[in-house]
Short mmCIF file of C-alpha atoms and ligand atoms in Angstrom, two decimals:
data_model
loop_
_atom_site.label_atom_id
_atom_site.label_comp_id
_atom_site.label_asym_id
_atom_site.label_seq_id
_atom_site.Cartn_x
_atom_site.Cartn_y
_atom_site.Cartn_z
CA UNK A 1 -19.92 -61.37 0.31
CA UNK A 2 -20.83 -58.99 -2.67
CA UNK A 3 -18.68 -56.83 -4.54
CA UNK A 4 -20.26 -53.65 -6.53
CA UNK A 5 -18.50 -51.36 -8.61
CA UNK A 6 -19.78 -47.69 -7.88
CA UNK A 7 -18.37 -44.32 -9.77
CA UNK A 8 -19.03 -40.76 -8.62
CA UNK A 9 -19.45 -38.36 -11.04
CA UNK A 10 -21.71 -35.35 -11.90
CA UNK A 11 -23.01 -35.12 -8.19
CA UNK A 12 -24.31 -38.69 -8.86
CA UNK A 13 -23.35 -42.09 -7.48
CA UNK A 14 -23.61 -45.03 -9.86
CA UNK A 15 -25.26 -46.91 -9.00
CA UNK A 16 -27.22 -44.97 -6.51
CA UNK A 17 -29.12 -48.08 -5.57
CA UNK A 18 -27.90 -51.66 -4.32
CA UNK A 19 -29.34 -54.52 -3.24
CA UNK A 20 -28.16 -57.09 -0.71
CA UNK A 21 -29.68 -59.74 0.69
CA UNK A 22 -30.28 -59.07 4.59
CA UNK A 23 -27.09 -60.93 6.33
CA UNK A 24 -24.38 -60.29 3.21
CA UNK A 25 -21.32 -58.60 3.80
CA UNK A 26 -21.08 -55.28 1.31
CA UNK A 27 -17.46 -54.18 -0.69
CA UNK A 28 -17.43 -51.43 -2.92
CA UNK A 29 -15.33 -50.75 -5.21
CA UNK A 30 -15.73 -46.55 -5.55
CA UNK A 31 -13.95 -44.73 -8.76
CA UNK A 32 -13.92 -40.98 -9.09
CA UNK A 33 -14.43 -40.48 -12.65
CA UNK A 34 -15.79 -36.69 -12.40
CA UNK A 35 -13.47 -34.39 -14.17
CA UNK A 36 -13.49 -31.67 -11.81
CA UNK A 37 -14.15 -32.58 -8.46
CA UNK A 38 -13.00 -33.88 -5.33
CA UNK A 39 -15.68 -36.81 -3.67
CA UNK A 40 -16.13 -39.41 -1.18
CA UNK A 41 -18.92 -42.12 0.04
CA UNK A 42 -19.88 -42.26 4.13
CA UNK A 43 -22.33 -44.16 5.37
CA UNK A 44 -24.79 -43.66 8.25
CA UNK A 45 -23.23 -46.64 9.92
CA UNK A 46 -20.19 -44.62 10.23
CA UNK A 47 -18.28 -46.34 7.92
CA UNK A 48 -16.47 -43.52 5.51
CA UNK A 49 -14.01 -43.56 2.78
CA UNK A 50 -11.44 -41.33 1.76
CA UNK A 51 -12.01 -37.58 -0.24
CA UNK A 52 -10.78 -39.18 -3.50
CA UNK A 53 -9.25 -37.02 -6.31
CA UNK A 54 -10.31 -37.00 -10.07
CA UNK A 55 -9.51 -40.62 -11.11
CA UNK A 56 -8.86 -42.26 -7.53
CA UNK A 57 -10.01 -45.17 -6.47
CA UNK A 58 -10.99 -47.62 -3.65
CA UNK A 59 -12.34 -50.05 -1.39
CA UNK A 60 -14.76 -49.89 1.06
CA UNK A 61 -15.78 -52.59 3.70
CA UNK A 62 -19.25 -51.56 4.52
CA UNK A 63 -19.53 -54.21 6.59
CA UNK A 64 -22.65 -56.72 7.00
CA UNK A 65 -25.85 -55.66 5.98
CA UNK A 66 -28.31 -56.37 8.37
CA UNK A 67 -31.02 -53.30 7.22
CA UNK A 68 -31.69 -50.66 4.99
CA UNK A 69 -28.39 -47.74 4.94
CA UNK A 70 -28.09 -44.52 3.54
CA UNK A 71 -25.35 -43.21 2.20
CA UNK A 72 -23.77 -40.08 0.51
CA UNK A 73 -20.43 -37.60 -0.33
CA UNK A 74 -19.38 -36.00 2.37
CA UNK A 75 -18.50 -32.81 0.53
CA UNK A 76 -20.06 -29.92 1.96
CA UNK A 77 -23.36 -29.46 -0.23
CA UNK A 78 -22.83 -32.47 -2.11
CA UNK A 79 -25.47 -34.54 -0.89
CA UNK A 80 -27.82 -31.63 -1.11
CA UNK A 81 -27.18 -31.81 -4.71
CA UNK A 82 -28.05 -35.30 -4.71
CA UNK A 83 -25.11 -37.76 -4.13
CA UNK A 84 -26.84 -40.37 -1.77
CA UNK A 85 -27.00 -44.11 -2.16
CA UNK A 86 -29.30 -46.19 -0.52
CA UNK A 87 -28.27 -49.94 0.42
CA UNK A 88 -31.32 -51.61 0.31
CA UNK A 89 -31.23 -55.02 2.82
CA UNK A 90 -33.74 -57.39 0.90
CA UNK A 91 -35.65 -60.38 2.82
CA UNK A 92 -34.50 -58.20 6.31
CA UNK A 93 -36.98 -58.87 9.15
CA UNK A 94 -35.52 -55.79 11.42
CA UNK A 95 -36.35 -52.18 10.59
CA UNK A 96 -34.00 -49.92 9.20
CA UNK A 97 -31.46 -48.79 11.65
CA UNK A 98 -32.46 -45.53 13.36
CA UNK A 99 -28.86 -43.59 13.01
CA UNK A 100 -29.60 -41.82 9.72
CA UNK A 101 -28.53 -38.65 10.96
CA UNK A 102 -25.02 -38.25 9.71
CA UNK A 103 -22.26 -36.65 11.29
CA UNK A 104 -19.98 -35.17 8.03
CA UNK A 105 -21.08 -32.90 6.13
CA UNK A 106 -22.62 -30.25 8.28
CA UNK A 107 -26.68 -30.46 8.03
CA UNK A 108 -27.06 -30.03 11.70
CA UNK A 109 -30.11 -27.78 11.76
CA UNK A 110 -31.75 -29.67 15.13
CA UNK A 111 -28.80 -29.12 17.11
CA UNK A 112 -28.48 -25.91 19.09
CA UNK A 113 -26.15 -23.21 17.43
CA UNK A 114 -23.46 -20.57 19.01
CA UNK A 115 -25.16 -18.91 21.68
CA UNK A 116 -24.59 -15.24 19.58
CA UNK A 117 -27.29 -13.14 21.16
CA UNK A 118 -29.00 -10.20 19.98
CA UNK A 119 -25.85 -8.57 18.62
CA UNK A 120 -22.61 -10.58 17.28
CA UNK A 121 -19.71 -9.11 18.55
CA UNK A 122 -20.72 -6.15 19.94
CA UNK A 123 -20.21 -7.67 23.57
CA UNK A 124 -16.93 -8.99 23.16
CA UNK A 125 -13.31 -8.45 22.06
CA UNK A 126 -11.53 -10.34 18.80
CA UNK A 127 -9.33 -13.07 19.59
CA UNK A 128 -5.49 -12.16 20.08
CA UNK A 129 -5.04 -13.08 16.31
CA UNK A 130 -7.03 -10.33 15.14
CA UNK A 131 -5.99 -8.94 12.36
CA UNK A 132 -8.39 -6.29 10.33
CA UNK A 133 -8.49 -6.77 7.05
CA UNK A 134 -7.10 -3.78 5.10
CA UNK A 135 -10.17 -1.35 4.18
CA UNK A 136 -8.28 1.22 2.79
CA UNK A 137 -7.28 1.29 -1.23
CA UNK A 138 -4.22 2.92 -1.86
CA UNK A 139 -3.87 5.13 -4.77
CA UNK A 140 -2.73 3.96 -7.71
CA UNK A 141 0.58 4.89 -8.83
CA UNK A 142 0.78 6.83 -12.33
CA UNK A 143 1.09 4.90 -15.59
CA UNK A 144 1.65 6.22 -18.79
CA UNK A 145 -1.15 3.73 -20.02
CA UNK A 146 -2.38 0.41 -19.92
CA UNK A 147 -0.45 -1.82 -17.31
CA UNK A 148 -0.71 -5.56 -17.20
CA UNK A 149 -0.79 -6.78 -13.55
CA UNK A 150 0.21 -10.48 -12.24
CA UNK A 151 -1.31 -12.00 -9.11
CA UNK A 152 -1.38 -16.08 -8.02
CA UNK A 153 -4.37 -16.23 -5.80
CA UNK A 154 -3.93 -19.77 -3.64
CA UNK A 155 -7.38 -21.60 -2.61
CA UNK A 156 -6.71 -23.56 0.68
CA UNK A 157 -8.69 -24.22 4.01
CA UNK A 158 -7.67 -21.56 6.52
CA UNK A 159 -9.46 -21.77 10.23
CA UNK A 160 -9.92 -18.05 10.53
CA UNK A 161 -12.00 -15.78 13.34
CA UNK A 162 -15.16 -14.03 12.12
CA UNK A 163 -16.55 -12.88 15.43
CA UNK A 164 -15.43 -12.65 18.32
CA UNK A 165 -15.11 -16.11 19.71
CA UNK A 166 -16.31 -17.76 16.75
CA UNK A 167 -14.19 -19.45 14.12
CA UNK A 168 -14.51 -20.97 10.79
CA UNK A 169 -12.73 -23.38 8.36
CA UNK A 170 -13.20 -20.73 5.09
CA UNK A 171 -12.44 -21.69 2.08
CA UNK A 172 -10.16 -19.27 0.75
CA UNK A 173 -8.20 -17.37 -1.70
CA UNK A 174 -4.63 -16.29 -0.45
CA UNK A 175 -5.99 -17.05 3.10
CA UNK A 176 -8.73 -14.39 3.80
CA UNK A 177 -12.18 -13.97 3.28
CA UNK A 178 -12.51 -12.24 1.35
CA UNK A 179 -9.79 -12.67 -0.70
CA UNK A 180 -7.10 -9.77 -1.95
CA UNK A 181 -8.72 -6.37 -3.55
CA UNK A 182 -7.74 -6.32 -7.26
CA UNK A 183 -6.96 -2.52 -8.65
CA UNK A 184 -6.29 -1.50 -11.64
CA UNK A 185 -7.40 0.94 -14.73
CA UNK A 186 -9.51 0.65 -17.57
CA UNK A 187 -7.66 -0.82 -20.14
CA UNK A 188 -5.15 -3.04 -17.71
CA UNK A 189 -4.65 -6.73 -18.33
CA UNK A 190 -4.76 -9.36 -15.54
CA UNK A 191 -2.84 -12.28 -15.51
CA UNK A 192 -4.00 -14.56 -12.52
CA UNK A 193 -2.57 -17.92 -11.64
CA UNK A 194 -5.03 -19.81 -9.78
CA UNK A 195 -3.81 -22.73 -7.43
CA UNK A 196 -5.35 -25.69 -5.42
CA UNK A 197 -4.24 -26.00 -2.54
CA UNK A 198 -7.43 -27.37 -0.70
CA UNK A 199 -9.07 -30.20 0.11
CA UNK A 200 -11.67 -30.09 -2.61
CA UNK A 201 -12.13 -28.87 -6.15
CA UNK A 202 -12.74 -25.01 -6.89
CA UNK A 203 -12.76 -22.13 -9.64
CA UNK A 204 -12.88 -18.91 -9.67
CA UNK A 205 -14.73 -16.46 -12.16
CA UNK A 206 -14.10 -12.65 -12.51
CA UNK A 207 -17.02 -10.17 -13.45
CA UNK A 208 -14.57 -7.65 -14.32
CA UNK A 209 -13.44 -9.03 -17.35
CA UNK A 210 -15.97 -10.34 -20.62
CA UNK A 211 -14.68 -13.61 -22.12
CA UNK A 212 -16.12 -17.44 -22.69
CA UNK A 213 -16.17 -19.08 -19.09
CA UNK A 214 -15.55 -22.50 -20.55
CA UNK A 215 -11.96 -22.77 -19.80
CA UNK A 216 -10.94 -19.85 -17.46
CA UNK A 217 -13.49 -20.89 -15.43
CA UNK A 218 -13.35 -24.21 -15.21
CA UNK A 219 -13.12 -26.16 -11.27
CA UNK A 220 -9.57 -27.59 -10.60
CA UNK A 221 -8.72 -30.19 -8.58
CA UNK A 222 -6.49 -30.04 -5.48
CA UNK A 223 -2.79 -30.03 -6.69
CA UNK A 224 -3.72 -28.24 -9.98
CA UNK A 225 -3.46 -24.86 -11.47
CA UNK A 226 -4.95 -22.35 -14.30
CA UNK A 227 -4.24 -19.35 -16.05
CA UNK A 228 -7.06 -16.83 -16.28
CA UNK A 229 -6.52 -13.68 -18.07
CA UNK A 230 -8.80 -10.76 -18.67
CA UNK A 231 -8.66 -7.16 -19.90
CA UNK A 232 -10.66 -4.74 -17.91
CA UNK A 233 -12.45 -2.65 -20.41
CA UNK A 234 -15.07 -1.36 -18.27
CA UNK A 235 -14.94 0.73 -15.17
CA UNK A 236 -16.36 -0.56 -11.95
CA UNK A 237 -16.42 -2.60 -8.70
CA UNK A 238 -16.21 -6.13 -10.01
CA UNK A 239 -16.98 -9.37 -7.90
CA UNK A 240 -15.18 -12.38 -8.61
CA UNK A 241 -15.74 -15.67 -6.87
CA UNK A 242 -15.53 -19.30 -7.20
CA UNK A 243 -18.09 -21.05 -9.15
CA UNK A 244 -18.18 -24.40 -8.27
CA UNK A 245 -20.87 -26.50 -7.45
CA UNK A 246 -23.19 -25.58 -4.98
CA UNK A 247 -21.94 -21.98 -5.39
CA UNK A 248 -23.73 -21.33 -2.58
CA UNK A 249 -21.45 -22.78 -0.26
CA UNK A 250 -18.17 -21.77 -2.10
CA UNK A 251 -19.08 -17.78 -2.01
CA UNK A 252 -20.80 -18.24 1.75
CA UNK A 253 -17.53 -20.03 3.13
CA UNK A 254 -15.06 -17.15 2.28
CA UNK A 255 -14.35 -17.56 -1.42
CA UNK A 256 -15.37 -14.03 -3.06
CA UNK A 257 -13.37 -10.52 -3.51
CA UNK A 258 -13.82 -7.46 -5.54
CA UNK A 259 -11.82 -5.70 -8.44
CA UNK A 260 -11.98 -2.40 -8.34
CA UNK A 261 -11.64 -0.77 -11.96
CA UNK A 262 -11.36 3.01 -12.21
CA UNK A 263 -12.52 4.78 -14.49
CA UNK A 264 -10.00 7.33 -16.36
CA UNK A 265 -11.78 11.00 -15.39
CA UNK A 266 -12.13 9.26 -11.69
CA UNK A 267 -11.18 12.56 -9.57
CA UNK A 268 -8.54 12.24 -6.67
CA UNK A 269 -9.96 11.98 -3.46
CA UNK A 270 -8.27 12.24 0.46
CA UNK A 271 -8.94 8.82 1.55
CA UNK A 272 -10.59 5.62 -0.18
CA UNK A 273 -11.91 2.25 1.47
CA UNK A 274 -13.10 -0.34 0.18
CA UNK A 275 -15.72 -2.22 1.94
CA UNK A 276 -17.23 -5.65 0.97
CA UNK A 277 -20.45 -6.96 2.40
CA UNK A 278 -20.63 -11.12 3.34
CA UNK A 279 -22.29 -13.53 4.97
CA UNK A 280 -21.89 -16.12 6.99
CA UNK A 281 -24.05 -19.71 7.73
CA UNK A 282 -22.01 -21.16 11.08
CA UNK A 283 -21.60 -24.29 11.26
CA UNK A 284 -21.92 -25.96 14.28
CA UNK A 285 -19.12 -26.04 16.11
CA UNK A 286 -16.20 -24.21 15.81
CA UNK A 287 -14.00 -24.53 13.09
CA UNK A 288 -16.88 -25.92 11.08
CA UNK A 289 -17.91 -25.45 7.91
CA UNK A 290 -21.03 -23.47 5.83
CA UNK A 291 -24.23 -25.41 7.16
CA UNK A 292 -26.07 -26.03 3.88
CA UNK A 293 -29.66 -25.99 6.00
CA UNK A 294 -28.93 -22.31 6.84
CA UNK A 295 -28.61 -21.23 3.56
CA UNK A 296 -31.55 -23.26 2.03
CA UNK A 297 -33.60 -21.19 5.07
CA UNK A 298 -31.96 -18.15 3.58
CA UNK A 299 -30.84 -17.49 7.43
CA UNK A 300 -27.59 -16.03 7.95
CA UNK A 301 -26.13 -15.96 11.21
CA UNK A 302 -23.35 -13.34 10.39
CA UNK A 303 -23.43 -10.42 7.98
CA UNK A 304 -20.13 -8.82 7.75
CA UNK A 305 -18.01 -5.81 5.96
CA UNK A 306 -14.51 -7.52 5.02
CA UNK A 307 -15.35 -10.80 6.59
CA UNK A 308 -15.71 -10.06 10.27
CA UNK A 309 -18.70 -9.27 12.22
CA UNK A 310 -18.40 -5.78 13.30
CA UNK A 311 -14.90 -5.38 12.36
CA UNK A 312 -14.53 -2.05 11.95
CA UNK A 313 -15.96 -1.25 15.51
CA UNK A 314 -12.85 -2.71 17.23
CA UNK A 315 -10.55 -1.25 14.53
CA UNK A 316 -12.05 1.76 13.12
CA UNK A 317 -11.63 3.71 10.02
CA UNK A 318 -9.82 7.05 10.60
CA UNK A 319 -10.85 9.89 8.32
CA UNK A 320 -10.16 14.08 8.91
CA UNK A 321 -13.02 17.02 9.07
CA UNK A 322 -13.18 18.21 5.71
CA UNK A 323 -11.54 15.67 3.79
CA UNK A 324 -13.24 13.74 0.83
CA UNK A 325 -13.26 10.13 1.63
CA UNK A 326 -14.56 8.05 -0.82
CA UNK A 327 -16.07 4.30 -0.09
CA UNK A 328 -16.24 1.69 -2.56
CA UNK A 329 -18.83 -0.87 -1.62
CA UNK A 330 -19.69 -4.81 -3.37
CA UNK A 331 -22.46 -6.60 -2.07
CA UNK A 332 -20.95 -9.90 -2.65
CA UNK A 333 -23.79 -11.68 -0.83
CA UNK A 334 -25.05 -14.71 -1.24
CA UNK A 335 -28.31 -13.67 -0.32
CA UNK A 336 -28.84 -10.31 1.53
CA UNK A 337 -28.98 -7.13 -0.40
CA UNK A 338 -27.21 -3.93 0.82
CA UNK A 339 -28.20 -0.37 1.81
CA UNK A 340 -25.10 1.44 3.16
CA UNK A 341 -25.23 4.12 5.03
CA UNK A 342 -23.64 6.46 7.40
CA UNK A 343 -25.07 7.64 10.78
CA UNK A 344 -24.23 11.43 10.74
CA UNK A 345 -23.16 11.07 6.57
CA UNK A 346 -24.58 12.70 3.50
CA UNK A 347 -23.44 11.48 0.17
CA UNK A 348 -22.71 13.94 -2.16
CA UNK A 349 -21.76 11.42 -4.69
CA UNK A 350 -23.06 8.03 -5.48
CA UNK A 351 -22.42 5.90 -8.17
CA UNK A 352 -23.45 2.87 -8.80
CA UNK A 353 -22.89 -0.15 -11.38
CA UNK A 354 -21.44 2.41 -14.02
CA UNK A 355 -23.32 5.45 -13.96
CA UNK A 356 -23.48 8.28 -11.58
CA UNK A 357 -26.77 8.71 -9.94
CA UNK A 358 -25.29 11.95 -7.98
CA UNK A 359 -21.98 13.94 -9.37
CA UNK A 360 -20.25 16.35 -6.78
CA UNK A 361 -23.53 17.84 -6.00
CA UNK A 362 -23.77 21.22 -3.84
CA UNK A 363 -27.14 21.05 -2.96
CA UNK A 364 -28.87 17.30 -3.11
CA UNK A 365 -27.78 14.53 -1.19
CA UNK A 366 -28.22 10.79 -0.74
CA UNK A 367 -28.69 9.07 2.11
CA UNK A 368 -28.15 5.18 1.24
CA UNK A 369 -26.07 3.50 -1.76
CA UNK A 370 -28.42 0.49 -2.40
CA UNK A 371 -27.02 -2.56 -4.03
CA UNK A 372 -28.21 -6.13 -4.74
CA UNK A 373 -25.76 -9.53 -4.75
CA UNK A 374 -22.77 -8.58 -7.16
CA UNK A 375 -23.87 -5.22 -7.37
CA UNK A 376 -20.86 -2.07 -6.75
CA UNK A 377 -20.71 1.05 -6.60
CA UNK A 378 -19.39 3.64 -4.07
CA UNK A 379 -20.22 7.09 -2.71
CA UNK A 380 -18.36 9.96 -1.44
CA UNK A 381 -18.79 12.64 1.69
CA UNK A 382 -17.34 15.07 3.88
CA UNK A 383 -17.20 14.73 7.87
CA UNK A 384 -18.62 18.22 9.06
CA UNK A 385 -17.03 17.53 12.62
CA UNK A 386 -14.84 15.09 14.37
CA UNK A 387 -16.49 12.30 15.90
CA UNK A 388 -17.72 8.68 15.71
CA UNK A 389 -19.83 7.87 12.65
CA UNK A 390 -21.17 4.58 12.43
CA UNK A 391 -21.31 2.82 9.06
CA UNK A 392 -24.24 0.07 8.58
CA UNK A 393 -26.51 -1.58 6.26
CA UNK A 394 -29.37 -0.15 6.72
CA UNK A 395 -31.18 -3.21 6.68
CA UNK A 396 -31.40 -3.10 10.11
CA UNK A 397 -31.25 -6.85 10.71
CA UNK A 398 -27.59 -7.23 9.08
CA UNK A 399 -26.79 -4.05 11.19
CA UNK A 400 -27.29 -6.35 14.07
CA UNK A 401 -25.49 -9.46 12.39
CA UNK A 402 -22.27 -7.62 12.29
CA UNK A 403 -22.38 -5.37 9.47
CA UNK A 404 -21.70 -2.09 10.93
CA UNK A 405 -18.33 -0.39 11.69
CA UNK A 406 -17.44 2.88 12.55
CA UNK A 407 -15.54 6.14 11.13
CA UNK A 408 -13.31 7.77 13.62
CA UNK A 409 -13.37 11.60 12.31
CA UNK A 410 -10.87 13.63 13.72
CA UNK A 411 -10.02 17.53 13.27
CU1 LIG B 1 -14.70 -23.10 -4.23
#
């Protein structure tokens, strides 16, 4: 028997490399010293430990090493990022075994994905728990100035729908992808209380406000809490999201949102929304988790407003002939940019990232509002006559993923 003392920390294992003669039965003793995070140690011969916390330990019986094994942390994206171990079986006469496929952390690109054809969604209805996530911003009440605003967003695990048919464990905050819309005022303060209550470690980090991200910033493990407050001194349609490592996967599996900041000569309009453009990289089954292959192959399967393919098609957005509606929209990506546009629409406002690149105008239009990842803006128009208007991005191919919705315009 040999006993090895291993520590995970800093997406490393250390050692990363052990030796045991061919024949020797294999203990490790595993400590998670990382500050932040949340790991584990599998092995291909399915032998797996425990997710263990910031400062946990134990034992694993890794049984009797007959070849070569592979090992790594199960934590979605954590072996990507280079937490593997190799047991090397020294003076072995066999080969090394064949199973070093592994079966935990979601890198399943040879097997055979949902079935989603040509158009997610569009051929079927939401599950009986469908619930549409609230598009429309409701006007803020009048303040006689700055206003400071309170808000505990929650990170946990939620199993959630986001197609028809198709569901998810997201990571999220306050149990939707995205999470809640922040609103507020130039000038406001934000007090948010941020809680773990997942199964790994996470963060969160807010565009909308300028400060040092050392602590406020900072990945929390599950159980623990932070305080992050910012001012909002500049106008606009903020993302926030968690920044944990691979960020990738945190933003891709649900955790993002937006913050919409107004600025103080912002005129009153009929009706806002608030639309913000995802993506999703299925695992493979349902209830899985981001697939980390996906994303390297910059391949979503899903591209969403609010979180659901095609949501706004089964629950669309009322508006009124001759009304100004006004639609805030955040490319939160990961990866695809945005180019919104309504089917039947001219904007006769659109700003974007600060600045207006079209004020009111009476006789030039725009036709798209084009942002990249963790760009915002949002544009404004009038319905000349009731009907259906489709919303997309005009990038055709996340049209067809499930980011499209529809206006229903009536007189
Ligand atoms: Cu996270």
């Amino acid at each position: 028997m040999q006993t090895v003392q291993v520590q995970a920390a800093d997406m490393r294992f250390t050692p990363s490399r052990i030796e045991v003669p061919a024949g020797t039965r294999l203990i490790i003793e595993i400590t998670n010293t990382d500050p932040q995070l949340v790991h584990d140690l599998v092995f291909a011969n399915g032998i797996a430990g425990t997710r263990l916390a910031p400062g946990e330990s134990e034992t694993i019986d890794v049984g009797v090493i007959e070849a070569d094994l592979e090992g790594w942390c199960s934590i979605v994206g954590h072996r990507q990022m280079g937490m593997t171990m190799q047991i090397v079986a020294t003076g072995a006469s066999v080969a090394p075994a064949p199973a070093a496929t592994d079966g935990a952390d979601g890198d399943h690109s040879d097997h055979s994905d949902h079935d989603l054809g040509a158009m997610p969604g569009m051929d079927a209805e939401p599950g009986p728990g469908f619930t549409p996530y609230k598009a429309e911003l409701d006007p803020l009440p009048a303040s006689d100035g700055p206003v400071t605003r309170e808000i505990t967003l929650t990170a946990r695990d939620e199993e959630l729908e986001v197609a028809p048919g198709i569901t998810q464990t997201l990571w999220t905050y306050n149990g939707t992808a995205p999470g809640p819309v922040l609103h507020g005022r130039v000038g406001d303060r934000f007090v948010v209380t941020l809680e773990n209550k997942a199964s790994m470690g996470h963060s969160i980090d807010f565009h909308a406000g300028s400060l040092a991200p050392d602590e406020p910033m900072r990945t929390i493990a599950p159980g623990e809490s932070l305080t992050y407050t910012f001012t909002a001194t500049r106008a606009g349609i903020w993302m926030y999201h968690c920044s944990t490592m691979p960020m990738t996967a945190h933003i891709a599996n649900g955790m993002y949102g937006a913050v919409v900041i107004e600025p103080d000569d912002l005129p009153a309009v009929d009706r806002s929304y608030v639309l913000v453009q995802g993506e999703y990289y299925l695992g493979d089954h349902d209830g899985g988790e981001v697939d980390m292959d996906k994303i390297a192959a910059r391949n979503p399967d899903l591209v969403t407003f609010n979180g659901y393919a095609n949501q706004y098609d089964h629950a669309p957005l009322p508006a009124v002939v001759g009304e100004q509606v006004r639609v805030w929209v955040l490319d939160a990506g990961i990866d695809r940019s945005t180019s919104f546009h309504v089917v039947g629409g001219q904007f006769d406002t659109v700003w974007a990232e600060g600045a207006y690149l079209l004020d009111h105008s009476a006789d030039t239009g725009a036709q798209t509002l084009g942002l990249q990842p963790a760009q915002g803006g949002f544009v404004e128009l009038i319905f000349p006559e009731a009907g259906h208007y489709p919303f997309v991005s005009h990038f055709m191919i996340d049209a067809e993923r499930g980011a499209h919705g529809l206006f229903d315009v009536s007189k």
